[in-house]
């Protein structure tokens, strides 16, 4: 679709989420362009804040804007958002993080077999290209990185594990996720990392930001 | 002289709460904060509270003793039974307690959450701008956990003049909501039945969410495949894969992929939080503009 005007190609839906937030949604399923459009708008809102907006939250394919209804009406806010959609993309240079992973997860063998690969080939393909931090969500500092090529797409597991430790490296739905707290998960556990994304005493409390690039490397 | 109290008995999941830890959803952190904000504020006024944080207590209540110093304590939220040194007091209300005095809150006729606020400020570490406890994320309050018997809470600063504001007017009627993100994913007849049916609050409720019983089977068979995750806010009404409606509350998961048919309006979320297991609940759709009028009138 290169050459098409992005603002026409990705005209988002702007809809209320309750009485104090609007959601700007660029798609109803996860794809790279919707995520890019989401990050671009979030960066724009950061660079040119709107009076009355309390919080901007980029997610996989949508941006949430919490607003103070006593300071701005949703109609006025939607207009201000629209003004920031049509503009060109002056994306910041993404931060690049090398994250060392010990590929020893309990599901690694099963994942490799399901993809028809040896464990070493899976690890090589998994680490071949840098991934983008698509969003942080689900739990403090829990990052979704993607998207892997279609050859590396597996569904989630049917059973949820009640708890996996901090620093677990998870794989499902064409993405790799890193846990920053102990969480339950239905994703495949492929490894672990000493990288800690969430430190409550730090400001900001997380190190990875949506839009950053992550290069996964084998820990030595 | 510094002021200290000791918790002698704590019901399950009594926590420290202030206004909440807002602005951190992009880091995967929901804001927490009081389940009943108006009651939290009222208890603060009754205490002459210098700080923003207090104790949110649950159905079984709490008991404490002043170990050292004097302080004023205000209480509000639902209708609990309260006594000082065994002598019954009015709820909501407030009093000044001195070293050796005991305050006891026991179950009462109405509500799930009560609040104790204090004249001086709770001396606890700020975590990301707030003292609020999230037991889910293990942040804030006392070591990120619920209060337990034996916990000692210290205070700093001077209390302010206590106010005697009017109590919170009891409201009845349906819980009002704004149609949600995925309302259109539900068939028109399901949406119609959603606003006509009566649901029931179940005992499966906590600060993360309140599960409802769908006795009329509104969502039976209305299964919707899981969706791409979007941010969640308190009040979102999410329908699980098995058709169970769940209203997400202050310690909600920050993002989620279950369909959301609506969001409870800000003006009705406190009232919803105080509904007890077994209570019937009906939902009434309103416009965002209407919700804003209600919000303005509640603040004036």
Short mmCIF file of C-alpha atoms in Angstrom, two decimals:
data_model
loop_
_atom_site.label_atom_id
_atom_site.label_comp_id
_atom_site.label_asym_id
_atom_site.label_seq_id
_atom_site.Cartn_x
_atom_site.Cartn_y
_atom_site.Cartn_z
CA UNK A 1 0.00 0.00 0.00
CA UNK A 2 3.00 2.27 -0.24
CA UNK A 3 2.23 5.56 -1.91
CA UNK A 4 -1.25 5.81 -0.44
CA UNK A 5 -1.98 8.69 1.85
CA UNK A 6 -1.71 7.30 5.37
CA UNK A 7 -4.36 9.62 6.72
CA UNK A 8 -6.88 8.22 4.22
CA UNK A 9 -5.70 4.67 4.53
CA UNK A 10 -5.93 4.65 8.30
CA UNK A 11 -8.88 6.79 9.22
CA UNK A 12 -9.56 5.73 12.78
CA UNK A 13 -12.79 5.34 14.69
CA UNK A 14 -13.10 7.72 17.61
CA UNK A 15 -15.49 6.39 20.25
CA UNK A 16 -16.29 7.05 23.89
CA UNK A 17 -15.03 4.66 26.55
CA UNK A 18 -17.31 5.70 29.39
CA UNK A 19 -17.85 9.36 30.24
CA UNK A 20 -14.23 10.41 30.76
CA UNK A 21 -12.26 8.86 27.90
CA UNK A 22 -12.19 8.55 24.13
CA UNK A 23 -10.63 5.66 22.28
CA UNK A 24 -9.07 6.26 18.87
CA UNK A 25 -8.96 2.90 17.15
CA UNK A 26 -7.03 2.16 13.96
CA UNK A 27 -8.25 -1.38 13.45
CA UNK A 28 -10.12 -4.28 14.97
CA UNK A 29 -7.29 -6.77 14.67
CA UNK A 30 -3.58 -6.50 15.27
CA UNK A 31 -1.50 -5.62 12.26
CA UNK A 32 1.69 -3.68 11.84
CA UNK A 33 0.18 -0.63 10.16
CA UNK A 34 -2.50 -0.18 12.80
CA UNK A 35 0.14 -0.39 15.50
CA UNK A 36 2.37 2.11 13.67
CA UNK A 37 -0.53 4.53 13.28
CA UNK A 38 -1.27 4.15 17.00
CA UNK A 39 2.30 4.96 17.99
CA UNK A 40 2.44 7.90 15.59
CA UNK A 41 -0.69 9.46 17.06
CA UNK A 42 0.54 8.88 20.63
CA UNK A 43 3.84 10.59 19.78
CA UNK A 44 1.94 13.48 18.20
CA UNK A 45 -0.27 13.86 21.29
CA UNK A 46 2.84 13.84 23.42
CA UNK A 47 4.48 16.56 21.31
CA UNK A 48 1.31 18.66 21.04
CA UNK A 49 -0.75 18.02 24.16
CA UNK A 50 -4.46 18.87 24.27
CA UNK A 51 -5.74 20.97 27.17
CA UNK A 52 -8.01 18.88 29.40
CA UNK A 53 -6.42 15.54 28.47
CA UNK A 54 -5.22 13.75 31.60
CA UNK A 55 -3.56 10.68 30.12
CA UNK A 56 -2.61 9.25 26.73
CA UNK A 57 -2.34 5.47 26.53
CA UNK A 58 -1.15 3.81 23.34
CA UNK A 59 -2.22 0.18 23.07
CA UNK A 60 -1.87 -2.41 20.28
CA UNK A 61 -4.14 -0.70 17.73
CA UNK A 62 -5.75 2.12 19.70
CA UNK A 63 -4.93 5.21 21.73
CA UNK A 64 -6.93 5.95 24.87
CA UNK A 65 -7.30 9.59 25.93
CA UNK A 66 -8.61 10.18 29.44
CA UNK A 67 -10.03 13.68 29.74
CA UNK A 68 -11.56 15.93 32.35
CA UNK A 69 -15.17 16.51 31.24
CA UNK A 70 -15.18 19.78 33.20
CA UNK A 71 -12.36 21.10 30.98
CA UNK A 72 -13.13 19.75 27.51
CA UNK A 73 -16.14 18.25 25.75
CA UNK A 74 -15.75 15.01 23.82
CA UNK A 75 -16.80 16.78 20.62
CA UNK A 76 -14.12 19.41 21.02
CA UNK A 77 -11.59 16.73 21.94
CA UNK A 78 -12.42 14.65 18.86
CA UNK A 79 -11.80 17.74 16.75
CA UNK A 80 -8.42 18.33 18.37
CA UNK A 81 -7.50 14.68 17.78
CA UNK A 82 -8.50 14.94 14.12
CA UNK A 83 -6.19 17.94 13.72
CA UNK A 84 -3.32 15.78 14.91
CA UNK A 85 -4.14 12.85 12.63
CA UNK A 86 -3.62 14.48 9.28
CA UNK A 87 -0.08 15.55 9.98
CA UNK A 88 3.05 13.89 8.69
CA UNK A 89 5.03 11.44 10.70
CA UNK A 90 8.17 12.84 12.27
CA UNK A 91 8.82 9.65 14.20
CA UNK A 92 11.56 9.82 16.78
CA UNK A 93 14.59 7.63 16.31
CA UNK A 94 13.63 4.48 18.24
CA UNK A 95 15.71 3.38 21.22
CA UNK A 96 17.27 -0.02 20.65
CA UNK A 97 17.61 -2.51 23.50
CA UNK A 98 19.60 -5.75 23.42
CA UNK A 99 17.89 -8.29 25.64
CA UNK A 100 19.78 -11.48 26.50
CA UNK A 101 17.58 -14.55 26.81
CA UNK A 102 18.31 -17.99 28.17
CA UNK A 103 16.22 -20.18 25.88
CA UNK A 104 15.30 -22.84 28.41
CA UNK A 105 11.53 -22.40 28.68
CA UNK A 106 9.30 -25.37 29.47
CA UNK A 107 7.45 -24.97 26.17
CA UNK A 108 10.47 -24.41 23.91
CA UNK A 109 10.62 -27.97 22.55
CA UNK A 110 6.88 -28.03 21.87
CA UNK A 111 6.99 -24.62 20.16
CA UNK A 112 9.88 -25.59 17.89
CA UNK A 113 8.20 -28.89 16.99
CA UNK A 114 4.88 -27.19 16.26
CA UNK A 115 6.66 -24.88 13.83
CA UNK A 116 8.55 -27.79 12.24
CA UNK A 117 11.92 -26.45 13.41
CA UNK A 118 14.76 -27.68 15.54
CA UNK A 119 15.17 -25.76 18.78
CA UNK A 120 18.31 -24.07 17.45
CA UNK A 121 16.62 -23.10 14.20
CA UNK A 122 13.66 -21.70 16.12
CA UNK A 123 15.96 -19.61 18.32
CA UNK A 124 17.86 -18.36 15.27
CA UNK A 125 14.66 -17.37 13.48
CA UNK A 126 13.19 -15.86 16.62
CA UNK A 127 16.25 -13.64 17.06
CA UNK A 128 16.81 -12.91 13.36
CA UNK A 129 15.18 -9.48 13.18
CA UNK A 130 14.64 -6.76 15.78
CA UNK A 131 11.08 -6.54 17.09
CA UNK A 132 9.14 -3.42 17.96
CA UNK A 133 7.66 -2.90 21.41
CA UNK A 134 4.01 -2.87 20.30
CA UNK A 135 2.62 -1.86 23.68
CA UNK A 136 2.82 -2.32 27.43
CA UNK A 137 -0.27 -3.80 29.06
CA UNK A 138 -1.92 -6.60 30.98
CA UNK A 139 0.36 -6.11 34.01
CA UNK A 140 3.03 -3.61 35.14
CA UNK A 141 5.85 -3.48 32.59
CA UNK A 142 4.51 -6.44 30.58
CA UNK A 143 5.62 -5.73 27.00
CA UNK A 144 4.35 -7.16 23.74
CA UNK A 145 7.01 -7.25 21.00
CA UNK A 146 6.33 -8.04 17.38
CA UNK A 147 5.43 -8.88 14.87
CA UNK A 148 7.13 -12.09 13.87
CA UNK A 149 6.83 -13.34 10.30
CA UNK A 150 3.88 -15.57 9.50
CA UNK A 151 6.15 -18.62 9.68
CA UNK A 152 6.52 -17.97 13.42
CA UNK A 153 2.87 -17.64 14.41
CA UNK A 154 1.44 -20.01 17.00
CA UNK A 155 -1.76 -19.69 19.04
CA UNK A 156 -1.83 -19.41 22.82
CA UNK A 157 -2.01 -22.54 24.91
CA UNK A 158 -5.42 -23.89 25.85
CA UNK A 159 -4.48 -24.02 29.55
CA UNK A 160 -3.47 -20.97 31.53
CA UNK A 161 -0.50 -21.37 33.87
CA UNK A 162 -1.43 -19.75 37.18
CA UNK A 163 1.94 -18.06 37.58
CA UNK A 164 5.21 -17.54 35.73
CA UNK A 165 8.14 -15.63 37.28
CA UNK A 166 9.50 -12.16 36.53
CA UNK A 167 11.65 -12.14 33.40
CA UNK A 168 9.80 -14.96 31.64
CA UNK A 169 10.01 -14.73 27.85
CA UNK A 170 6.69 -15.72 26.29
CA UNK A 171 5.72 -16.53 22.73
CA UNK A 172 2.30 -16.61 21.02
CA UNK A 173 0.15 -14.89 18.43
CA UNK A 174 3.16 -13.76 16.38
CA UNK A 175 4.62 -11.93 19.34
CA UNK A 176 7.20 -12.26 22.09
CA UNK A 177 6.31 -10.89 25.51
CA UNK A 178 8.46 -10.29 28.58
CA UNK A 179 6.99 -10.46 32.08
CA UNK A 180 8.02 -7.80 34.58
CA UNK A 181 6.00 -9.17 37.51
CA UNK A 182 4.70 -12.63 38.41
CA UNK A 183 1.64 -13.22 36.21
CA UNK A 184 -0.66 -15.98 35.02
CA UNK A 185 -0.31 -16.70 31.30
CA UNK A 186 -1.67 -18.79 28.48
CA UNK A 187 1.38 -18.03 26.33
CA UNK A 188 4.24 -20.44 25.62
CA UNK A 189 7.21 -20.00 27.94
CA UNK A 190 10.31 -20.14 25.72
CA UNK A 191 12.97 -18.68 28.02
CA UNK A 192 13.97 -16.21 30.68
CA UNK A 193 15.89 -12.96 30.92
CA UNK A 194 17.59 -11.00 33.68
CA UNK A 195 16.22 -7.82 32.07
CA UNK A 196 13.82 -6.10 34.48
CA UNK A 197 11.46 -3.75 32.75
CA UNK A 198 9.56 -2.57 35.84
CA UNK A 199 11.26 -0.80 38.75
CA UNK A 200 8.63 1.04 40.85
CA UNK A 201 11.27 3.39 42.35
CA UNK A 202 12.31 4.69 38.91
CA UNK A 203 10.67 7.53 37.06
CA UNK A 204 9.40 6.44 34.60
CA UNK A 205 8.87 3.03 36.22
CA UNK A 206 9.38 1.05 33.02
CA UNK A 207 12.40 1.00 30.70
CA UNK A 208 10.87 -0.10 27.41
CA UNK A 209 8.56 2.29 25.65
CA UNK A 210 6.10 1.43 22.88
CA UNK A 211 7.92 2.02 19.60
CA UNK A 212 11.35 1.01 20.94
CA UNK A 213 13.22 -1.77 19.14
CA UNK A 214 14.27 -4.95 20.91
CA UNK A 215 17.01 -7.29 19.69
CA UNK A 216 16.79 -10.65 21.41
CA UNK A 217 20.16 -12.36 21.76
CA UNK A 218 21.18 -15.68 23.25
CA UNK A 219 22.57 -15.14 26.75
CA UNK A 220 26.12 -16.39 27.09
CA UNK B 1 4.79 13.60 69.92
CA UNK B 2 4.42 11.19 67.07
CA UNK B 3 1.13 9.38 66.66
CA UNK B 4 0.83 5.63 66.15
CA UNK B 5 -2.00 3.14 65.86
CA UNK B 6 -1.89 -0.63 65.79
CA UNK B 7 -4.28 -2.79 63.80
CA UNK B 8 -5.77 -5.37 66.19
CA UNK B 9 -8.05 -7.10 63.70
CA UNK B 10 -8.42 -6.71 59.93
CA UNK B 11 -11.05 -8.27 57.71
CA UNK B 12 -9.84 -9.66 54.38
CA UNK B 13 -8.47 -7.13 51.90
CA UNK B 14 -8.56 -3.98 54.01
CA UNK B 15 -6.13 -1.69 52.19
CA UNK B 16 -4.64 1.80 52.24
CA UNK B 17 -6.17 3.99 49.51
CA UNK B 18 -5.71 7.59 48.43
CA UNK B 19 -6.87 9.29 45.19
CA UNK B 20 -5.02 6.63 43.23
CA UNK B 21 -2.02 6.27 40.97
CA UNK B 22 -3.38 7.85 37.82
CA UNK B 23 -1.47 8.38 34.58
CA UNK B 24 0.45 5.10 34.50
CA UNK B 25 -1.73 2.93 32.26
CA UNK B 26 0.92 3.17 29.53
CA UNK B 27 3.24 1.35 31.95
CA UNK B 28 0.66 -1.37 32.57
CA UNK B 29 -0.39 0.01 35.95
CA UNK B 30 -4.03 0.67 36.80
CA UNK B 31 -4.77 3.57 39.11
CA UNK B 32 -6.37 1.79 42.11
CA UNK B 33 -7.92 4.30 44.55
CA UNK B 34 -11.10 4.02 46.63
CA UNK B 35 -13.95 1.79 45.44
CA UNK B 36 -16.36 4.46 46.78
CA UNK B 37 -14.70 7.81 46.13
CA UNK B 38 -17.43 9.97 47.64
CA UNK B 39 -17.36 7.99 50.90
CA UNK B 40 -13.56 8.25 51.02
CA UNK B 41 -13.88 12.05 50.65
CA UNK B 42 -16.62 12.26 53.27
CA UNK B 43 -14.57 10.32 55.83
CA UNK B 44 -11.67 12.72 55.10
CA UNK B 45 -13.83 15.77 55.81
CA UNK B 46 -15.09 14.20 59.04
CA UNK B 47 -11.50 13.55 60.12
CA UNK B 48 -10.13 16.96 59.18
CA UNK B 49 -7.66 14.93 57.17
CA UNK B 50 -4.42 16.64 56.23
CA UNK B 51 -3.46 13.78 53.92
CA UNK B 52 -5.22 11.98 51.10
CA UNK B 53 -4.81 8.41 52.29
CA UNK B 54 -6.98 6.33 54.56
CA UNK B 55 -8.01 2.77 55.23
CA UNK B 56 -10.54 1.10 52.97
CA UNK B 57 -12.22 -1.61 55.01
CA UNK B 58 -14.32 -4.48 53.76
CA UNK B 59 -17.49 -6.19 55.02
CA UNK B 60 -15.93 -7.79 58.12
CA UNK B 61 -14.57 -4.45 59.34
CA UNK B 62 -11.44 -3.67 61.29
CA UNK B 63 -10.30 -2.89 64.84
CA UNK B 64 -7.44 -0.67 65.97
CA UNK B 65 -5.93 0.82 69.08
CA UNK B 66 -4.15 4.14 69.46
CA UNK B 67 -0.66 3.28 70.70
CA UNK B 68 0.72 6.75 71.10
CA UNK B 69 -0.54 10.33 70.79
CA UNK B 70 -3.99 11.63 69.86
CA UNK B 71 -5.68 11.82 66.52
CA UNK B 72 -9.04 12.44 64.99
CA UNK B 73 -10.57 9.62 62.93
CA UNK B 74 -13.48 10.02 60.50
CA UNK B 75 -15.55 7.14 59.12
CA UNK B 76 -18.01 6.79 56.24
CA UNK B 77 -19.13 4.48 53.43
CA UNK B 78 -22.07 2.09 53.37
CA UNK B 79 -23.51 1.55 56.84
CA UNK B 80 -21.25 -0.26 59.30
CA UNK B 81 -21.38 -0.63 63.08
CA UNK B 82 -18.75 1.41 64.90
CA UNK B 83 -17.74 1.63 68.55
CA UNK B 84 -15.07 3.42 70.59
CA UNK B 85 -14.04 1.50 73.70
CA UNK B 86 -17.21 -0.54 73.28
CA UNK B 87 -19.50 2.47 73.08
CA UNK B 88 -21.58 2.70 69.89
CA UNK B 89 -21.11 5.69 67.60
CA UNK B 90 -23.01 7.17 64.69
CA UNK B 91 -22.00 6.09 61.14
CA UNK B 92 -20.83 8.19 59.28
CA UNK B 93 -19.06 10.26 61.92
CA UNK B 94 -15.80 11.06 63.61
CA UNK B 95 -14.11 11.40 66.98
CA UNK B 96 -10.77 12.17 68.58
CA UNK B 97 -9.03 9.18 70.13
CA UNK B 98 -6.14 9.18 72.60
CA UNK B 99 -3.53 6.58 73.47
CA UNK B 100 -5.18 3.39 74.70
CA UNK B 101 -8.52 4.08 72.97
CA UNK B 102 -9.91 1.34 70.76
CA UNK B 103 -11.96 1.75 67.60
CA UNK B 104 -13.88 -1.20 66.28
CA UNK B 105 -15.82 -1.45 63.02
CA UNK B 106 -18.06 -4.47 62.58
CA UNK B 107 -20.52 -5.48 59.85
CA UNK B 108 -23.54 -3.30 59.29
CA UNK B 109 -26.70 -3.30 57.19
CA UNK B 110 -25.42 -1.78 53.95
CA UNK B 111 -22.46 -1.63 51.60
CA UNK B 112 -19.18 -3.46 50.98
CA UNK B 113 -16.61 -0.73 51.68
CA UNK B 114 -16.10 1.67 54.56
CA UNK B 115 -13.37 4.25 55.04
CA UNK B 116 -11.32 5.43 57.98
CA UNK B 117 -9.52 8.71 57.46
CA UNK B 118 -7.17 10.33 59.93
CA UNK B 119 -6.38 13.91 60.96
CA UNK B 120 -2.60 13.70 60.51
CA UNK B 121 -0.98 12.13 57.45
CA UNK B 122 -0.18 8.44 57.20
CA UNK B 123 3.58 8.00 57.26
CA UNK B 124 4.04 5.48 54.45
CA UNK B 125 6.30 5.55 51.38
CA UNK B 126 4.87 7.05 48.22
CA UNK B 127 5.02 4.61 45.32
CA UNK B 128 4.75 6.32 41.96
CA UNK B 129 2.97 9.32 43.43
CA UNK B 130 0.44 7.47 45.55
CA UNK B 131 -0.02 5.48 48.75
CA UNK B 132 -2.80 3.37 47.24
CA UNK B 133 -2.42 -0.37 47.62
CA UNK B 134 -2.73 -2.59 44.58
CA UNK B 135 -2.59 -6.13 45.92
CA UNK B 136 -2.78 -7.31 42.31
CA UNK B 137 0.43 -5.46 41.38
CA UNK B 138 1.78 -5.66 44.96
CA UNK B 139 2.32 -1.91 45.14
CA UNK B 140 1.74 0.82 47.69
CA UNK B 141 0.15 0.80 51.14
CA UNK B 142 1.95 -1.48 53.58
CA UNK B 143 4.36 -3.56 51.49
CA UNK B 144 1.85 -3.80 48.65
CA UNK B 145 -0.42 -6.05 50.69
CA UNK B 146 -3.66 -5.93 52.63
CA UNK B 147 -3.54 -4.79 56.25
CA UNK B 148 -3.10 -7.47 58.91
CA UNK B 149 -3.42 -7.65 62.67
CA UNK B 150 -0.22 -6.33 64.25
CA UNK B 151 0.49 -3.72 61.57
CA UNK B 152 1.54 -0.41 63.11
CA UNK B 153 0.70 2.79 61.25
CA UNK B 154 2.52 6.02 62.06
CA UNK B 155 1.40 9.56 61.33
CA UNK B 156 3.03 12.91 60.66
CA UNK B 157 1.75 16.47 60.41
CA UNK B 158 -1.10 18.37 61.99
CA UNK B 159 -4.76 17.69 61.47
CA UNK B 160 -7.10 20.30 60.04
CA UNK B 161 -10.47 21.43 61.31
CA UNK B 162 -13.00 18.67 60.85
CA UNK B 163 -16.02 19.48 58.72
CA UNK B 164 -19.50 18.11 59.08
CA UNK B 165 -20.63 17.72 55.49
CA UNK B 166 -24.02 16.34 54.60
CA UNK B 167 -24.03 12.56 54.26
CA UNK B 168 -24.17 10.99 50.82
CA UNK B 169 -27.75 10.85 49.56
CA UNK B 170 -28.86 7.29 48.95
CA UNK B 171 -29.67 6.68 45.32
CA UNK B 172 -31.69 3.91 43.84
CA UNK B 173 -32.68 2.80 40.37
CA UNK B 174 -30.76 1.29 37.52
CA UNK B 175 -27.02 1.66 37.12
CA UNK B 176 -26.46 3.99 34.19
CA UNK B 177 -23.92 3.24 31.50
CA UNK B 178 -22.62 4.49 28.16
CA UNK B 179 -22.71 1.96 25.30
CA UNK B 180 -19.26 0.49 24.97
CA UNK B 181 -16.48 -0.25 22.56
CA UNK B 182 -17.95 -3.48 21.31
CA UNK B 183 -21.66 -2.80 21.73
CA UNK B 184 -22.14 -3.23 17.98
CA UNK B 185 -20.62 -6.71 18.14
CA UNK B 186 -23.69 -7.79 20.11
CA UNK B 187 -26.89 -8.50 18.17
CA UNK B 188 -29.62 -5.86 18.51
CA UNK B 189 -31.86 -8.24 20.47
CA UNK B 190 -29.04 -9.01 22.93
CA UNK B 191 -28.52 -5.28 23.51
CA UNK B 192 -32.26 -4.85 24.01
CA UNK B 193 -32.41 -7.67 26.55
CA UNK B 194 -29.35 -6.32 28.32
CA UNK B 195 -31.19 -3.10 29.20
CA UNK B 196 -34.44 -4.90 30.09
CA UNK B 197 -33.11 -7.75 32.20
CA UNK B 198 -32.30 -7.79 35.89
CA UNK B 199 -28.90 -9.20 36.82
CA UNK B 200 -27.70 -10.17 40.25
CA UNK B 201 -24.48 -9.27 42.04
CA UNK B 202 -22.54 -12.42 42.95
CA UNK B 203 -20.12 -12.99 45.85
CA UNK B 204 -17.30 -13.12 43.27
CA UNK B 205 -16.37 -9.51 43.76
CA UNK B 206 -13.18 -7.73 44.69
CA UNK B 207 -11.29 -4.57 43.83
CA UNK B 208 -10.55 -5.94 40.34
CA UNK B 209 -14.09 -6.69 39.29
CA UNK B 210 -17.61 -7.73 40.19
CA UNK B 211 -19.16 -10.76 38.53
CA UNK B 212 -22.87 -10.69 37.81
CA UNK B 213 -25.30 -13.58 37.53
CA UNK B 214 -27.15 -13.47 34.20
CA UNK B 215 -30.27 -15.31 35.36
CA UNK B 216 -32.29 -14.28 32.29
CA UNK B 217 -29.61 -15.77 30.01
CA UNK B 218 -29.13 -12.51 28.09
CA UNK B 219 -25.65 -13.51 26.99
CA UNK B 220 -26.23 -17.26 26.72
CA UNK B 221 -25.07 -18.22 23.25
CA UNK B 222 -24.01 -14.66 22.42
CA UNK B 223 -20.42 -15.80 22.27
CA UNK B 224 -17.99 -13.40 20.65
CA UNK B 225 -14.52 -14.42 19.67
CA UNK B 226 -11.77 -12.76 21.62
CA UNK B 227 -10.77 -9.39 20.27
CA UNK B 228 -7.59 -7.39 20.00
CA UNK B 229 -6.71 -5.93 23.41
CA UNK B 230 -7.66 -2.34 24.14
CA UNK B 231 -7.15 -0.26 27.29
CA UNK B 232 -9.61 -0.83 30.13
CA UNK B 233 -11.09 1.72 32.53
CA UNK B 234 -13.04 1.22 35.77
CA UNK B 235 -16.72 0.62 35.05
CA UNK B 236 -16.20 -1.31 31.81
CA UNK B 237 -18.79 -4.08 31.51
CA UNK B 238 -17.02 -7.05 29.98
CA UNK B 239 -18.68 -10.26 28.83
CA UNK B 240 -16.52 -13.34 29.36
CA UNK B 241 -16.40 -16.20 26.88
CA UNK B 242 -18.97 -18.20 28.88
CA UNK B 243 -21.40 -15.24 28.88
CA UNK B 244 -20.66 -14.03 32.40
CA UNK B 245 -20.85 -10.24 32.72
CA UNK B 246 -18.15 -8.69 34.89
CA UNK B 247 -17.86 -5.02 35.80
CA UNK B 248 -14.21 -4.03 36.07
CA UNK B 249 -13.29 -1.98 39.12
CA UNK B 250 -10.39 0.11 40.49
CA UNK B 251 -7.68 -2.59 40.40
CA UNK B 252 -8.66 -3.66 36.89
CA UNK B 253 -6.29 -5.26 34.44
CA UNK B 254 -4.95 -2.35 32.32
CA UNK B 255 -5.80 -3.95 28.97
CA UNK B 256 -8.13 -6.71 27.89
CA UNK B 257 -9.59 -8.50 24.90
CA UNK B 258 -13.04 -9.56 26.06
CA UNK B 259 -15.94 -7.71 24.45
CA UNK B 260 -17.22 -4.72 26.40
CA UNK B 261 -20.88 -3.85 25.95
CA UNK B 262 -20.76 -0.67 28.00
CA UNK B 263 -19.11 1.40 30.71
CA UNK B 264 -20.78 2.42 33.97
CA UNK B 265 -20.84 6.21 34.27
CA UNK B 266 -18.61 7.89 36.85
CA UNK B 267 -21.57 9.18 38.85
CA UNK B 268 -22.87 5.62 39.46
CA UNK B 269 -19.67 3.65 40.02
CA UNK B 270 -19.47 4.33 43.79
CA UNK B 271 -23.05 3.16 44.23
CA UNK B 272 -22.39 0.04 42.16
CA UNK B 273 -19.29 -0.80 44.25
CA UNK B 274 -21.43 -0.81 47.41
CA UNK B 275 -24.03 -3.28 46.03
CA UNK B 276 -23.94 -6.55 47.90
CA UNK B 277 -23.98 -10.12 46.66
CA UNK B 278 -27.58 -11.06 45.92
CA UNK B 279 -28.66 -7.48 45.12
CA UNK B 280 -30.53 -7.12 41.83
CA UNK B 281 -28.99 -4.75 39.30
CA UNK B 282 -30.44 -3.31 36.11
CA UNK B 283 -28.64 -1.17 33.55
CA UNK B 284 -29.89 1.95 31.81
CA UNK B 285 -28.12 3.47 28.81
CA UNK B 286 -27.43 7.22 28.89
CA UNK B 287 -25.57 9.57 26.57
CA UNK B 288 -22.10 10.85 27.40
CA UNK B 289 -23.60 14.37 27.65
CA UNK B 290 -26.14 13.17 30.20
CA UNK B 291 -23.37 11.51 32.22
CA UNK B 292 -21.48 14.82 32.21
CA UNK B 293 -24.54 16.72 33.50
CA UNK B 294 -24.83 14.21 36.35
CA UNK B 295 -21.13 14.56 37.09
CA UNK B 296 -21.35 18.36 37.23
CA UNK B 297 -24.40 18.29 39.49
CA UNK B 298 -22.69 15.79 41.82
CA UNK B 299 -19.74 18.17 42.19
CA UNK B 300 -21.76 21.33 42.73
#
